[in-house]
mmCIF file of C-alpha atoms in Angstrom:
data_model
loop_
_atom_site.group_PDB
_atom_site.id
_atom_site.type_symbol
_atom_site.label_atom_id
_atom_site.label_comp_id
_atom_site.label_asym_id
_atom_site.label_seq_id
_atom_site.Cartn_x
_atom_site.Cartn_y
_atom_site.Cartn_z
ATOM 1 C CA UNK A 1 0.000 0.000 0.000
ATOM 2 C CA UNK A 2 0.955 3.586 -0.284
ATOM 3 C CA UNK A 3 -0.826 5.691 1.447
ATOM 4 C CA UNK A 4 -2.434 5.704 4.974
ATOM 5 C CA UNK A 5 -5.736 5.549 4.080
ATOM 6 C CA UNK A 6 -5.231 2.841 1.511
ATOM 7 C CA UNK A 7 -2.860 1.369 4.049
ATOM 8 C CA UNK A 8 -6.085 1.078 6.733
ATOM 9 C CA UNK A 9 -8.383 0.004 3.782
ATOM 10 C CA UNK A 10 -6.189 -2.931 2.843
ATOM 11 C CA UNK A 11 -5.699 -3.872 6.610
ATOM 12 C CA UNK A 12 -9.475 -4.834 6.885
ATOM 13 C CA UNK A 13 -8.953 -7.146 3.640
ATOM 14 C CA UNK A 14 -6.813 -10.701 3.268
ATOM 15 C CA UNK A 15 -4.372 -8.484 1.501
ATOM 16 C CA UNK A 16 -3.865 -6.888 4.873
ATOM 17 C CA UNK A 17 -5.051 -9.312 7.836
ATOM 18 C CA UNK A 18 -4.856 -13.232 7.995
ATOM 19 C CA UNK A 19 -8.437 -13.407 10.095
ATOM 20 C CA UNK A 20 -9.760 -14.780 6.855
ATOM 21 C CA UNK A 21 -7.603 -16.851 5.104
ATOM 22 C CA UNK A 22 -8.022 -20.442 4.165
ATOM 23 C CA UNK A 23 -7.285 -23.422 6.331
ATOM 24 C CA UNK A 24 -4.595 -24.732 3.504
ATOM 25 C CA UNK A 25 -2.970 -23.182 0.207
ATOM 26 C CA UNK A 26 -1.677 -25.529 -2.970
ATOM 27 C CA UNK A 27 0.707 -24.157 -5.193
ATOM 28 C CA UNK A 28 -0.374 -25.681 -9.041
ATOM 29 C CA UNK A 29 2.625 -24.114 -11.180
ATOM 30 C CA UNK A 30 5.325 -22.563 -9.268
ATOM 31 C CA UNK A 31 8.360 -24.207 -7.010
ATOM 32 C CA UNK A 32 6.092 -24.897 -3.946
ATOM 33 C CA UNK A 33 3.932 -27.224 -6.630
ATOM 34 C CA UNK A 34 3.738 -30.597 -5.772
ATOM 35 C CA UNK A 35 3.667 -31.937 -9.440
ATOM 36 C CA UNK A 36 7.274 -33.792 -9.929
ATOM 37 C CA UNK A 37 6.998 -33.394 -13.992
ATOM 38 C CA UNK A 38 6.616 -29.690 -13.492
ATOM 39 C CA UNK A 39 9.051 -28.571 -10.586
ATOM 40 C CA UNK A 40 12.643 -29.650 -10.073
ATOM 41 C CA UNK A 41 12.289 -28.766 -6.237
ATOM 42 C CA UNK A 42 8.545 -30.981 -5.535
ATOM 43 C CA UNK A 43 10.244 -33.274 -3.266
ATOM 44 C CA UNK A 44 12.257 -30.662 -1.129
ATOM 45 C CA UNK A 45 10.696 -29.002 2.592
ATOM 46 C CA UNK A 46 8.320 -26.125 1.239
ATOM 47 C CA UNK A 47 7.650 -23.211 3.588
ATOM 48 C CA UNK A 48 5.145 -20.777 1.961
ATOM 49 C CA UNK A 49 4.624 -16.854 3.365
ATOM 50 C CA UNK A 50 1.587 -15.431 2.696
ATOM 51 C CA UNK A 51 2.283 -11.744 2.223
ATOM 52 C CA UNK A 52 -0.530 -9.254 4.518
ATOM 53 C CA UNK A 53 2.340 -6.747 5.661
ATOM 54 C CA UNK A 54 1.677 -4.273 1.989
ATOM 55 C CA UNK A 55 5.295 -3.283 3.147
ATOM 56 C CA UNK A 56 7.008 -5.354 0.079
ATOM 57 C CA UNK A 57 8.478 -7.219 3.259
ATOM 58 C CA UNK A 58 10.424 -4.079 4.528
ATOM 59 C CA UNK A 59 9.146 -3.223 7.661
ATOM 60 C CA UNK A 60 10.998 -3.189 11.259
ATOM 61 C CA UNK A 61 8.133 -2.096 13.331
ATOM 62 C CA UNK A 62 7.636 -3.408 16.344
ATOM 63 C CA UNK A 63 3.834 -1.910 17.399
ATOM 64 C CA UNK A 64 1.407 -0.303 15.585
ATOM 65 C CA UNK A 65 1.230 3.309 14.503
ATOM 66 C CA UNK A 66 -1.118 5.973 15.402
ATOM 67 C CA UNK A 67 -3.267 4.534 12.811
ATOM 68 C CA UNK A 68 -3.572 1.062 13.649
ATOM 69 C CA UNK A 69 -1.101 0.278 11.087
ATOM 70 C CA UNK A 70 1.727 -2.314 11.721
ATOM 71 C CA UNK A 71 4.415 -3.124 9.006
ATOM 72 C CA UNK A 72 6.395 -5.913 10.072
ATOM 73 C CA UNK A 73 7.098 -7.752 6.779
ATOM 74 C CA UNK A 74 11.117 -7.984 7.216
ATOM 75 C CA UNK A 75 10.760 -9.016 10.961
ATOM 76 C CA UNK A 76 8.065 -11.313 9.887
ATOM 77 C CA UNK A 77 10.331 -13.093 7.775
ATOM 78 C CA UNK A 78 13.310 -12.908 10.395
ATOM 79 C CA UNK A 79 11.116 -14.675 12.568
ATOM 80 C CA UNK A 80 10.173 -17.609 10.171
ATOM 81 C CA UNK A 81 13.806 -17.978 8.949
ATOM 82 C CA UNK A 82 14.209 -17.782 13.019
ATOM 83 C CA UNK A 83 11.857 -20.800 13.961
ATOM 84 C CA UNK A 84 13.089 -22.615 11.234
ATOM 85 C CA UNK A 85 16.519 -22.771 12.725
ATOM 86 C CA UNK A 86 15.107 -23.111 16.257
ATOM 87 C CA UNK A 87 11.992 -25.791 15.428
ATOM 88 C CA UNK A 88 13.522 -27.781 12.656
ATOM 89 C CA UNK A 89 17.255 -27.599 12.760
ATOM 90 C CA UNK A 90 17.554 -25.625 9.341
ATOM 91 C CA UNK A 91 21.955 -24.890 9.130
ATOM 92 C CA UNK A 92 22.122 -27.423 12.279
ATOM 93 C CA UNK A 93 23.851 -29.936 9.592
ATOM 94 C CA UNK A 94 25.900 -29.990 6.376
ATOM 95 C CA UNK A 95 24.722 -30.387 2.830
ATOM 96 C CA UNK A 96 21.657 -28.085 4.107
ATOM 97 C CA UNK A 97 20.914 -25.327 1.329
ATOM 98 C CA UNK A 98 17.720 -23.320 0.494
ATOM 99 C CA UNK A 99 15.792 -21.177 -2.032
ATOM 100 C CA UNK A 100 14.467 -17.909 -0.976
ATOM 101 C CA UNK A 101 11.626 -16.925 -3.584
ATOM 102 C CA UNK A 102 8.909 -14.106 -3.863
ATOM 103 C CA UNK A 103 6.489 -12.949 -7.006
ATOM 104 C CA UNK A 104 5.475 -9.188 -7.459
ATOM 105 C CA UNK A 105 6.200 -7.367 -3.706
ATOM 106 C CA UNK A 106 7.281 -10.851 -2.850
ATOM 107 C CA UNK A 107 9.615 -10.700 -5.641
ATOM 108 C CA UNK A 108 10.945 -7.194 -4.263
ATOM 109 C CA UNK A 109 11.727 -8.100 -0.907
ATOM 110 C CA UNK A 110 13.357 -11.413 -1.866
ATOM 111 C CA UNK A 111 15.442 -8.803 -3.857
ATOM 112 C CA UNK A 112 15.636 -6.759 -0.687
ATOM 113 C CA UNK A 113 15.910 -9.313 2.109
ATOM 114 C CA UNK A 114 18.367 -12.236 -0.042
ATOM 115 C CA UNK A 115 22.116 -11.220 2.404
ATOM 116 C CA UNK A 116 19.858 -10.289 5.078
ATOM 117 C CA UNK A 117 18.605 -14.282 5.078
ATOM 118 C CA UNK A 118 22.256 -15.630 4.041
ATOM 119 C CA UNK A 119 23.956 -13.588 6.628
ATOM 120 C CA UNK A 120 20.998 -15.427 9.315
ATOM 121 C CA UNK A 121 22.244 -18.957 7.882
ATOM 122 C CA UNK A 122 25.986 -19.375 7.645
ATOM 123 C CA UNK A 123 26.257 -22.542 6.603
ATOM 124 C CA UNK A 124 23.203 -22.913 4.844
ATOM 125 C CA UNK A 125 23.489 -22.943 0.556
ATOM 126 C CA UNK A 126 21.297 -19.642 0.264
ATOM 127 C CA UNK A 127 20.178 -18.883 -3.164
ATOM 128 C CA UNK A 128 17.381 -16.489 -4.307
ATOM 129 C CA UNK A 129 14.522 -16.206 -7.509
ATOM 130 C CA UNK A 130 12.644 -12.617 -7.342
ATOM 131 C CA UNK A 131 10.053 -13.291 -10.231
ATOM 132 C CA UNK A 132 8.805 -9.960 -11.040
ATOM 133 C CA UNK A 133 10.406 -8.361 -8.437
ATOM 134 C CA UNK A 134 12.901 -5.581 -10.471
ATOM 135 C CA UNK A 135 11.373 -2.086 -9.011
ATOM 136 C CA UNK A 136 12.592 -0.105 -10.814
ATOM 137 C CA UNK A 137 14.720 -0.002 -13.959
ATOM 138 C CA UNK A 138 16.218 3.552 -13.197
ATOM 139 C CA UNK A 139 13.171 5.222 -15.042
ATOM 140 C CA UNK A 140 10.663 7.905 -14.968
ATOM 141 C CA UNK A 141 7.135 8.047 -14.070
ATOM 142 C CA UNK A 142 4.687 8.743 -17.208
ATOM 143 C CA UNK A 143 3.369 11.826 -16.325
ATOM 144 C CA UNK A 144 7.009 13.205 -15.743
ATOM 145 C CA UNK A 145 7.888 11.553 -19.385
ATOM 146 C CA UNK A 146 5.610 12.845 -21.523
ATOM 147 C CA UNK A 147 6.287 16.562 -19.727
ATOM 148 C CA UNK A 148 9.735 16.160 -20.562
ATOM 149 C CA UNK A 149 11.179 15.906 -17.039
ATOM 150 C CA UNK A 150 12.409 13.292 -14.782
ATOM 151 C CA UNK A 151 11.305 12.277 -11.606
ATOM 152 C CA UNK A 152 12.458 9.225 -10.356
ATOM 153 C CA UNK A 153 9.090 6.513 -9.050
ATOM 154 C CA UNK A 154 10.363 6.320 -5.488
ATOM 155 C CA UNK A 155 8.457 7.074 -2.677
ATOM 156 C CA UNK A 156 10.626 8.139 0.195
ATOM 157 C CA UNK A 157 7.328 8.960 2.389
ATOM 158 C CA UNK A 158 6.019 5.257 1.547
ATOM 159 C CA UNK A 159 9.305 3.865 2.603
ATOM 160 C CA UNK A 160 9.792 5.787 5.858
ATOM 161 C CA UNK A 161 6.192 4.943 6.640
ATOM 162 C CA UNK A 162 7.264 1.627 6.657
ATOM 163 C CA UNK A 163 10.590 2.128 8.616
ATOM 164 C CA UNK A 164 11.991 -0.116 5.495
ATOM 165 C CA UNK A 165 15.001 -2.582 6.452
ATOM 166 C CA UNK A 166 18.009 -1.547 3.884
ATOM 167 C CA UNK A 167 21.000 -3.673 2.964
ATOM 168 C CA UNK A 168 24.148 -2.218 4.875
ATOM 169 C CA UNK A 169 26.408 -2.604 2.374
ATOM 170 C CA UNK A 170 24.426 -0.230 -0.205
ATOM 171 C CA UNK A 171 23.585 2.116 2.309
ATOM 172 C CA UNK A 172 27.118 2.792 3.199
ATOM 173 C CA UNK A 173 27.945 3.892 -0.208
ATOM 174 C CA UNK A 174 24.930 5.101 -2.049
ATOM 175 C CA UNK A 175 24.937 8.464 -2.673
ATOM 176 C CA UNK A 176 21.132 8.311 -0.928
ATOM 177 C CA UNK A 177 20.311 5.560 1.339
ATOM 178 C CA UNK A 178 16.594 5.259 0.402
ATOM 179 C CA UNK A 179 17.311 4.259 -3.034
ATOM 180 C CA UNK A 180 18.774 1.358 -1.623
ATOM 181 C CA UNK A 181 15.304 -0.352 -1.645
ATOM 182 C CA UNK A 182 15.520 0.117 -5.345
ATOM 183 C CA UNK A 183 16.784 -2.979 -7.133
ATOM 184 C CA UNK A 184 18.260 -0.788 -9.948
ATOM 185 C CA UNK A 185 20.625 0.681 -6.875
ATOM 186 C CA UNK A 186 20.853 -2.182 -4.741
ATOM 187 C CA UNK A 187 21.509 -5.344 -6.917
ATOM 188 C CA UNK A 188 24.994 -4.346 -7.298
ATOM 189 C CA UNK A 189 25.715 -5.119 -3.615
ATOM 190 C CA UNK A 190 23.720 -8.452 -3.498
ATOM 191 C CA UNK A 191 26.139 -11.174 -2.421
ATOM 192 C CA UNK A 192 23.376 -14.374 -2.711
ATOM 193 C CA UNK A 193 23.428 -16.258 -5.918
ATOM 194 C CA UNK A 194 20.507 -14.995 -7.605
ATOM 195 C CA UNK A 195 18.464 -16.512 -10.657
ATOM 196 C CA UNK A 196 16.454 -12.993 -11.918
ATOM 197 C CA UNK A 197 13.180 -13.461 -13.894
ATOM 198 C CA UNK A 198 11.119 -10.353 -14.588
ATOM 199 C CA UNK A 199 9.244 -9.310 -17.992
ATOM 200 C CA UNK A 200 11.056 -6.913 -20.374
ATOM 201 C CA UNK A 201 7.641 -4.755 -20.092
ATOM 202 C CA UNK A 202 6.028 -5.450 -16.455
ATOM 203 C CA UNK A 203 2.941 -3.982 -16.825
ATOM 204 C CA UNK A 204 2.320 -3.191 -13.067
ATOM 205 C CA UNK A 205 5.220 -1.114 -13.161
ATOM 206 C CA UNK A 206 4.038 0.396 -16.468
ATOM 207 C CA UNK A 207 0.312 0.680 -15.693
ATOM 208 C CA UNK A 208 0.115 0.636 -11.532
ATOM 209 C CA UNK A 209 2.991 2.246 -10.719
ATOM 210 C CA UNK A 210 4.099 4.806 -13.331
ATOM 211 C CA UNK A 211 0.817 5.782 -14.311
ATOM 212 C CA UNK A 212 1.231 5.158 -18.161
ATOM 213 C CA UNK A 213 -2.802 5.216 -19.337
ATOM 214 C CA UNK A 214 -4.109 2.004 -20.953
ATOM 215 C CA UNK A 215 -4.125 3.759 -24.195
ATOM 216 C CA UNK A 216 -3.492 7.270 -25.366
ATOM 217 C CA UNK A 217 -1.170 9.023 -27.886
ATOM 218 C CA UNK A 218 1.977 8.271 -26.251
ATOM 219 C CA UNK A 219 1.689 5.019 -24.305
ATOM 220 C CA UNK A 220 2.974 2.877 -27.313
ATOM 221 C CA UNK A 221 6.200 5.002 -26.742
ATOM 222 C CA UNK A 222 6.646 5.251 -22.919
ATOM 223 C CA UNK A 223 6.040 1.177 -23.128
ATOM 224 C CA UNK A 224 8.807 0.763 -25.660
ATOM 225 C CA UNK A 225 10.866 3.265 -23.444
ATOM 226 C CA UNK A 226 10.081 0.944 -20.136
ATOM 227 C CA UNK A 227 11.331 -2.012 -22.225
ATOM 228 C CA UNK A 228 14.649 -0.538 -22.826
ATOM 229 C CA UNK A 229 15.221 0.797 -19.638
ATOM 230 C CA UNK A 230 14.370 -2.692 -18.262
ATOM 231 C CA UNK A 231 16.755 -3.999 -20.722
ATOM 232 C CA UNK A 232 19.876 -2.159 -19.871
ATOM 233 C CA UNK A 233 18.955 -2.519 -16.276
ATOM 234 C CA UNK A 234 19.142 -6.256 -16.766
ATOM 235 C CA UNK A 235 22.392 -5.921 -17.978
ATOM 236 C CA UNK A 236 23.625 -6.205 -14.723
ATOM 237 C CA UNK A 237 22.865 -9.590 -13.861
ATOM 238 C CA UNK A 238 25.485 -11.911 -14.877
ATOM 239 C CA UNK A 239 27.203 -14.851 -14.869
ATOM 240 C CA UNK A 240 27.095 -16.564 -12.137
ATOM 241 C CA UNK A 241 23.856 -15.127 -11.753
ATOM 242 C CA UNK A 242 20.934 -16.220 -14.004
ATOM 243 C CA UNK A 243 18.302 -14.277 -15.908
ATOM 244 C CA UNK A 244 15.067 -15.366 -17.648
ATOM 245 C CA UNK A 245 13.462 -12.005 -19.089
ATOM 246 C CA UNK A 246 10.789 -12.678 -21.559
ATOM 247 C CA UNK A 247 9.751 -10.210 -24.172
ATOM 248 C CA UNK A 248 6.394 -9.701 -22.538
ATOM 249 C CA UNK A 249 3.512 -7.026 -21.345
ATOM 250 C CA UNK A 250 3.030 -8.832 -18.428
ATOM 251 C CA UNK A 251 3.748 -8.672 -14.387
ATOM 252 C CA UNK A 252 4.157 -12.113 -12.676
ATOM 253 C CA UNK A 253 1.001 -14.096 -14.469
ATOM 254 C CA UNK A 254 3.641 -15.890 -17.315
ATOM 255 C CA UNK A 255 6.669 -16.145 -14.561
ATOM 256 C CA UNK A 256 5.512 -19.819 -13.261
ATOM 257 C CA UNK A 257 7.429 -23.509 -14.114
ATOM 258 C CA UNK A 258 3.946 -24.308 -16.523
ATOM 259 C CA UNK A 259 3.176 -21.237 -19.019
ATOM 260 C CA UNK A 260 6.263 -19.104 -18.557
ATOM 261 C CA UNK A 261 7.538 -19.088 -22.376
ATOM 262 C CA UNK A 262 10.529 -20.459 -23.270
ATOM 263 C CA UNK A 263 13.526 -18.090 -23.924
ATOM 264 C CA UNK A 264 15.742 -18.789 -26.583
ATOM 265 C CA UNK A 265 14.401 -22.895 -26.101
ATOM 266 C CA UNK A 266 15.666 -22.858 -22.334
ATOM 267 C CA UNK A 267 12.165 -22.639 -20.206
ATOM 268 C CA UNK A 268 11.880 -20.978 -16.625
ATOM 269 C CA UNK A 269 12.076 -23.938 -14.607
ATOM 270 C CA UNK A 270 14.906 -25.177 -16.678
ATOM 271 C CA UNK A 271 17.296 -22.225 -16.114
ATOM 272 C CA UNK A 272 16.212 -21.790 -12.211
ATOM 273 C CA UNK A 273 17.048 -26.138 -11.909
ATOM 274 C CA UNK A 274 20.533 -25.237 -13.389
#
């Protein structure tokens, strides 16, 4: 969320609260999926966490606001890696390794939260698969665009709102620490192996986020300008590091181990097994 009134508006939803979620959740066609033939990791421990913090998993607060508002999504996550450690022995042996993963906001804070979660687990094999997650590719909003100017997307009241967790490293040298939530600025200081898949034109970031209209005179151009700014941003994953960026107006719905197209005949799940 990014204001406080949509803040307390999502807090009475399942976006917001867990009072009304489900009893159980199945994952059909990503890497918690249970269907062998389709994911290379079915017969590994799954943990799955639901996201209901609208902090992109960022937060450090440790009681509610004025509002009622609490944003806890990087404690939240501390905790879980936390019992898992305590409960079932995660790093108490060798050999032990695991895959941090997040879609959309999830995607974001796996970006965000990847050395945080190795640095927790020393001699645990982290690795880490943001799908979706690149916010944002060092680019303007629309309305700023198609005025001419530039304004970079980032929200510094948002961020502070959630008292966002930042990776040291970045925040020693950045020229401003609160970019350091932005993957463009922060992925070169990520340490944890990472295998990258986002869209060459994620149309939440186009649409949601940077306010491009659905159609008008000069969204054709500002979505051909995203896609090149995505592009060059991409350029900084490398080997070791993997990539899978399809050539596709889409946010997360295509970035899954059944529909995700295959990129130059190597599919999703192939690239994230290897």
């Amino acid at each position: 969320c990014h204001t406080i009134s949509g803040c307390i508006a999502r807090s009475k939803t399942a976006l917001g609260s867990s009072k009304n979620w489900p009893a159980t959740f199945e994952d059909t066609n990503n890497i918690l999926s249970a269907n062998c033939t389709l994911n290379p990791f079915c017969n590994d421990n799954h943990v799955w966490m639901p996201y209901c913090s609208g902090d992109v998993y960022l937060g450090q607060e440790t009681k509610a606001d004025p509002f009622g508002l609490l944003f806890a999504g990087h404690l939240s996550l501390e905790a879980v890696i936390t019992d898992l450690q305590v409960t079932h022995g995660l790093g108490d042996g060798t050999g032990h390794s695991l895959l941090l993963a997040g879609s959309s906001a999830g995607g974001l804070g796996t970006f965000n939260n990847a050395d945080f979660v190795t640095d927790m687990l020393p001699s645990v094999s982290v690795k880490a698969n943001p799908q979706g997650g690149f916010f944002f590719p060092n680019i303007t909003a629309y309305p700023y665009w198609a005025a001419g100017a530039f304004e970079y997307p980032e929200n510094a009241t948002e961020l502070e709102l959630f008292d966002a967790f930042r990776d040291e490293s970045c925040v020693k040298e950045a020229a401003d620490p609160i970019l350091c939530n932005d993957v463009f600025t922060l992925y070169q200081y990520i340490k944890t192996p990472l295998f990258v898949a986002e869209n060459q034109y994620d149309s939440n970031q186009i649409f949601a986020q940077l306010l491009a209209p659905k159609s008008g005179p000069k969204t054709d151009a500002f979505v051909s300008y995203f896609g090149s700014k995505m592009r060059e941003a991409l350029t900084q994953v490398v080997a070791p590091n993997g990539l899978y960026a399809p050539s596709c107006l889409c946010h997360t719905s295509d970035l899954n181990l059944e529909t995700a197209p295959a990129v130059d005949g190597v599919t999703m799940g192939a690239g994230l097994k290897s």
